[in-house]
Every structure is written in C-alpha cells, then in structure tokens.
PDB file of C-alpha atoms in Angstrom:
ATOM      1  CA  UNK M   1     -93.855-164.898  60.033  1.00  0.00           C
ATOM      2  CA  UNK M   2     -92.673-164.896  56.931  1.00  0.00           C
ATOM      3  CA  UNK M   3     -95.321-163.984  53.587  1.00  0.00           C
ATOM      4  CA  UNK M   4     -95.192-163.075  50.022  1.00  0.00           C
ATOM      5  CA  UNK M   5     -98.391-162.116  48.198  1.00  0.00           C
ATOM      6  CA  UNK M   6     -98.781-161.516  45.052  1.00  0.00           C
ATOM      7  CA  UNK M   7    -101.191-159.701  42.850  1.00  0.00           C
ATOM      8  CA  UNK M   8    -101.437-158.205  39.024  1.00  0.00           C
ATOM      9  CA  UNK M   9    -101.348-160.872  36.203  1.00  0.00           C
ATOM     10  CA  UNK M  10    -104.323-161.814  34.001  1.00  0.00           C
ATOM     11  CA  UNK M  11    -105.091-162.115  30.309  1.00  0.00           C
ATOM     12  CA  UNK M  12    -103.370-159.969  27.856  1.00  0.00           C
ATOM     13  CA  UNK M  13    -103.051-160.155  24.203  1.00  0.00           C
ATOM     14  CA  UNK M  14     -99.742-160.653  22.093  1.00  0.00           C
ATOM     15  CA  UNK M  15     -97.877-157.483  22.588  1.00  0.00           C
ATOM     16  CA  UNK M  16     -99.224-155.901  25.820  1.00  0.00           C
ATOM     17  CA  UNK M  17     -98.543-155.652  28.830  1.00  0.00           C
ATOM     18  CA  UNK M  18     -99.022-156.920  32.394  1.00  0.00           C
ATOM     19  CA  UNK M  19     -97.380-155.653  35.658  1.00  0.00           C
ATOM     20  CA  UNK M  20     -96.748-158.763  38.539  1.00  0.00           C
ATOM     21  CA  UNK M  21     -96.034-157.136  42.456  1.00  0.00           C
ATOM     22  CA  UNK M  22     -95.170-159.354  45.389  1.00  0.00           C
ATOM     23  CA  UNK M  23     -95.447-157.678  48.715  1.00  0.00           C
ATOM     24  CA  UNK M  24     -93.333-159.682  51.805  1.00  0.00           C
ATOM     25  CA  UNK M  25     -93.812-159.087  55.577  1.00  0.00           C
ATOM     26  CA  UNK M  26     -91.513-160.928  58.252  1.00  0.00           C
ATOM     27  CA  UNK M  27     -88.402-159.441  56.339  1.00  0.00           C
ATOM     28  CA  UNK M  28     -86.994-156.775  54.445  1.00  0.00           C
ATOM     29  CA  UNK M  29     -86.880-157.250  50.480  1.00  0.00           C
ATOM     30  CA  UNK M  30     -83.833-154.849  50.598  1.00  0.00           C
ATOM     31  CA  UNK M  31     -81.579-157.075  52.416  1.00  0.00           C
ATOM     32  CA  UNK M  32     -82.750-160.365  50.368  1.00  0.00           C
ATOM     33  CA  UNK M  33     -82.299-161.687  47.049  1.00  0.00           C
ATOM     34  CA  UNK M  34     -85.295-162.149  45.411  1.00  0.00           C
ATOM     35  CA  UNK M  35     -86.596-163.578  41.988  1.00  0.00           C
ATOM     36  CA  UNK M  36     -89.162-164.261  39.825  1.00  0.00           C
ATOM     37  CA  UNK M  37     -90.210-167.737  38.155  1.00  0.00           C
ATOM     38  CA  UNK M  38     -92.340-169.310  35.951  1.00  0.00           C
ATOM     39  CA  UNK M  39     -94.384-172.619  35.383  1.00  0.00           C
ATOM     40  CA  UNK M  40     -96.252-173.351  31.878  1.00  0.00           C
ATOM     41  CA  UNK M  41     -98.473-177.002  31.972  1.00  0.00           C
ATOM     42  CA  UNK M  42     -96.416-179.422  31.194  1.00  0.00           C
ATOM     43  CA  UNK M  43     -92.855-177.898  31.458  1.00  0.00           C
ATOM     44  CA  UNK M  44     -90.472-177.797  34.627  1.00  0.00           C
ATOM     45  CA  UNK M  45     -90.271-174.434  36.971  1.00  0.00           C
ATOM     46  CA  UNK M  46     -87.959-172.346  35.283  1.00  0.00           C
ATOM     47  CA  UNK M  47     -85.905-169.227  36.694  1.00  0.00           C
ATOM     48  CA  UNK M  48     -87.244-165.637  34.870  1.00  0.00           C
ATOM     49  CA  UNK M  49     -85.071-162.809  36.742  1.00  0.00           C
ATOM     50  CA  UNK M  50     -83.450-162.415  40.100  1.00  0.00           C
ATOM     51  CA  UNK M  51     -82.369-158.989  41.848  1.00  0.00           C
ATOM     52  CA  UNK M  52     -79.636-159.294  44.455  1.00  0.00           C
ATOM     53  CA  UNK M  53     -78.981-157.491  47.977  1.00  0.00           C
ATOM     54  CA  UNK M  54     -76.297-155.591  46.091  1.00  0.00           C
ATOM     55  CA  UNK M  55     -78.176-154.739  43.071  1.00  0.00           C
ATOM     56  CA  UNK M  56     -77.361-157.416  40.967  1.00  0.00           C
ATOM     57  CA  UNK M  57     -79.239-158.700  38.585  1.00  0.00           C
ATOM     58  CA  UNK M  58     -79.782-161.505  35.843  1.00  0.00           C
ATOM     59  CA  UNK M  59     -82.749-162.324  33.231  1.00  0.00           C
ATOM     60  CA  UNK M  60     -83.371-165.349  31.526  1.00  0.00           C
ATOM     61  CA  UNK M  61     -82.535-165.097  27.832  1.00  0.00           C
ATOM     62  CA  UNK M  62     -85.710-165.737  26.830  1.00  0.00           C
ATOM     63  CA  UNK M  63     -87.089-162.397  28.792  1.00  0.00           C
ATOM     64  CA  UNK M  64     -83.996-160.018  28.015  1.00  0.00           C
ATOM     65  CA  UNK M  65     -85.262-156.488  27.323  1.00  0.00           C
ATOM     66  CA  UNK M  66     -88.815-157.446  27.590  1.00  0.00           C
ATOM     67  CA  UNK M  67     -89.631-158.132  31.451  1.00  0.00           C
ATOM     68  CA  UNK M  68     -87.822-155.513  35.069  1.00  0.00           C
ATOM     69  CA  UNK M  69     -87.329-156.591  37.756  1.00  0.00           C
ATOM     70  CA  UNK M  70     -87.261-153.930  40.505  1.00  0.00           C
ATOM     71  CA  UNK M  71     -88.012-153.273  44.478  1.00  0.00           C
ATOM     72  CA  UNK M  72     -89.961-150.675  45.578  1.00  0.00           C
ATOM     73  CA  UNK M  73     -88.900-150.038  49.229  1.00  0.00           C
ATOM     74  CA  UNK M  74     -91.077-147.652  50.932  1.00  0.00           C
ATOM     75  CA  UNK M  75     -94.097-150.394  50.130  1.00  0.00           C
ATOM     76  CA  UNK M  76     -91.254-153.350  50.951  1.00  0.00           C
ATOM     77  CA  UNK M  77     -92.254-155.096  47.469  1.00  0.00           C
ATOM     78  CA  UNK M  78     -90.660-156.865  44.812  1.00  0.00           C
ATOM     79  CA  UNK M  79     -92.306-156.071  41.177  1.00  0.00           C
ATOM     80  CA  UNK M  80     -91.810-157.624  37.552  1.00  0.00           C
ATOM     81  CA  UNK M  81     -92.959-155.123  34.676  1.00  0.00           C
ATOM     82  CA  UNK M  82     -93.589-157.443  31.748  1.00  0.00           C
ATOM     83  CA  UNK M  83     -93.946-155.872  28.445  1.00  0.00           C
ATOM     84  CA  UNK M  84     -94.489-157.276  24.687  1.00  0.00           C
ATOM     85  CA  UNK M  85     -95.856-160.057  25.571  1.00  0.00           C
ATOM     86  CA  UNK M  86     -95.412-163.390  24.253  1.00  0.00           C
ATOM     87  CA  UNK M  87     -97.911-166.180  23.966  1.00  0.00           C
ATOM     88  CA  UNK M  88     -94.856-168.442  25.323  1.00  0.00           C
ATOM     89  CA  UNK M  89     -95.083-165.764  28.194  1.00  0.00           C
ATOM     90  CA  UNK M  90     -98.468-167.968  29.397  1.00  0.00           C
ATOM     91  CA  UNK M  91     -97.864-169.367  33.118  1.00  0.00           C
ATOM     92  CA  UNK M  92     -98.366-169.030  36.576  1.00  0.00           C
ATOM     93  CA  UNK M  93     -95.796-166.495  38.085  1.00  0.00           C
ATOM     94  CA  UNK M  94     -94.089-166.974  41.432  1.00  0.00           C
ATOM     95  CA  UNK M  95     -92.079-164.604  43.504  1.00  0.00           C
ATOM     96  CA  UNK M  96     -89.394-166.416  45.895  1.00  0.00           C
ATOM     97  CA  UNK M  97     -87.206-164.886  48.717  1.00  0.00           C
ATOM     98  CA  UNK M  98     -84.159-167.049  47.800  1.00  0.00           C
ATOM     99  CA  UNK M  99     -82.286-167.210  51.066  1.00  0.00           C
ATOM    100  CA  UNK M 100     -85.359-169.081  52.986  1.00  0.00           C
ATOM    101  CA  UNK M 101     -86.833-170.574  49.900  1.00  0.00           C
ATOM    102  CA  UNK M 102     -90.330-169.015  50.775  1.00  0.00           C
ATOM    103  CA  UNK M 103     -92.577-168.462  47.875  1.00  0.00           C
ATOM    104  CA  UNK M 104     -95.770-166.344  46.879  1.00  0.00           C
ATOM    105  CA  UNK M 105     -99.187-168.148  46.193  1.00  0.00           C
ATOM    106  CA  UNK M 106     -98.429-167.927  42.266  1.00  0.00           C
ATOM    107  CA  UNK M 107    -100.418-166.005  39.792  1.00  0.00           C
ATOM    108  CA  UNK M 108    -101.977-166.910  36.373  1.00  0.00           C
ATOM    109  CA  UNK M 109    -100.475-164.930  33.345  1.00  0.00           C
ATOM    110  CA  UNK M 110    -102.327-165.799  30.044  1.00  0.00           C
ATOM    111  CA  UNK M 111    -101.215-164.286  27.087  1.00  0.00           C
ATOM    112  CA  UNK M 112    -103.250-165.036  23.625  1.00  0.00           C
ATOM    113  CA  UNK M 113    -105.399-163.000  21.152  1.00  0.00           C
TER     114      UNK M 113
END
C-alpha cells in the first residue's frame, strides 16, 4: 500500500527557515517523480517544485533560489528545504508521487512576525 507522510513545517518568522520531509512506503521515491505543492485560503493548489526519475527538476518562479527540493534515498524520502521565508510562503504543504497521483496528509506552514 501506497503512503506518504509528512512532517516538519510550523511557524516561522519572515526570513527563516523551515525544512518539509515526506517519507513514502509501497514504492521507491528513486524511480518516481515527485513534487511539492502548496494551498493558501482562498487561492487554487498551485505547483512549488518537482524532481524527476532522471534528476530533473523545475521550481516555481515564485520559489527560485529560495526553496530544494531533494531525495534522500537510504531513508526513501522526498524533502523541501525552504529558506528566507516569505509571509506569501503561508500554506499547507503537500508532497505528491505524480505517476499514481497519491498525496501526503498536508502540513501547515505559517510564516509571519
């Protein structure tokens, strides 16, 4: 069976930092494309990075040189390393294996001083 839980997340003020992990059983996050996404109140689920099976991988603008995406595979987890935070940064935080469309249980990220 397929599952992706995640932990990290929290409240953080402007400039900080905040590290997300998402740790899958059922598959191998090697072999999978995986990203990250974000929903604020209000606003529609929007895409924050991806990294592909090959290595690839894209940011959203909005994140560029801020936020990693990386895999750690002994552990077979997926992590995004957020740093200077944003207040615009505030929303829950999903991970999502993209070939299945299976998601984590989403995790609160609150940035504000």
């Amino acid at each position: 069976q397929v599952q992706l839980v995640q932990s990290g997340g929290g409240l953080v003020q402007p400039g900080g930092s905040l590290r997300l992990s998402c740790a899958a059983s059922g598959f191998t996050v090697r072999w999978y494309t995986m990203s990250w996404y974000r929903q604020a109140p209000g606003k529609e689920r929007e895409l924050v990075a991806s990294i592909g099976s090959a290595g690839d991988i894209i940011y959203a603008d909005s994140v560029k040189g801020r936020f990693t995406i990386s895999r750690d595979n002994a552990k077979n987890t997926v992590t995004l390393q957020m740093n200077s935070l944003k207040p615009e940064d505030t929303a829950v935080y999903y991970c999502k294996q993209v070939r299945g469309a299976y998601w984590g249980q989403g995790t609160q990220v609150t940035v504000s001083s």
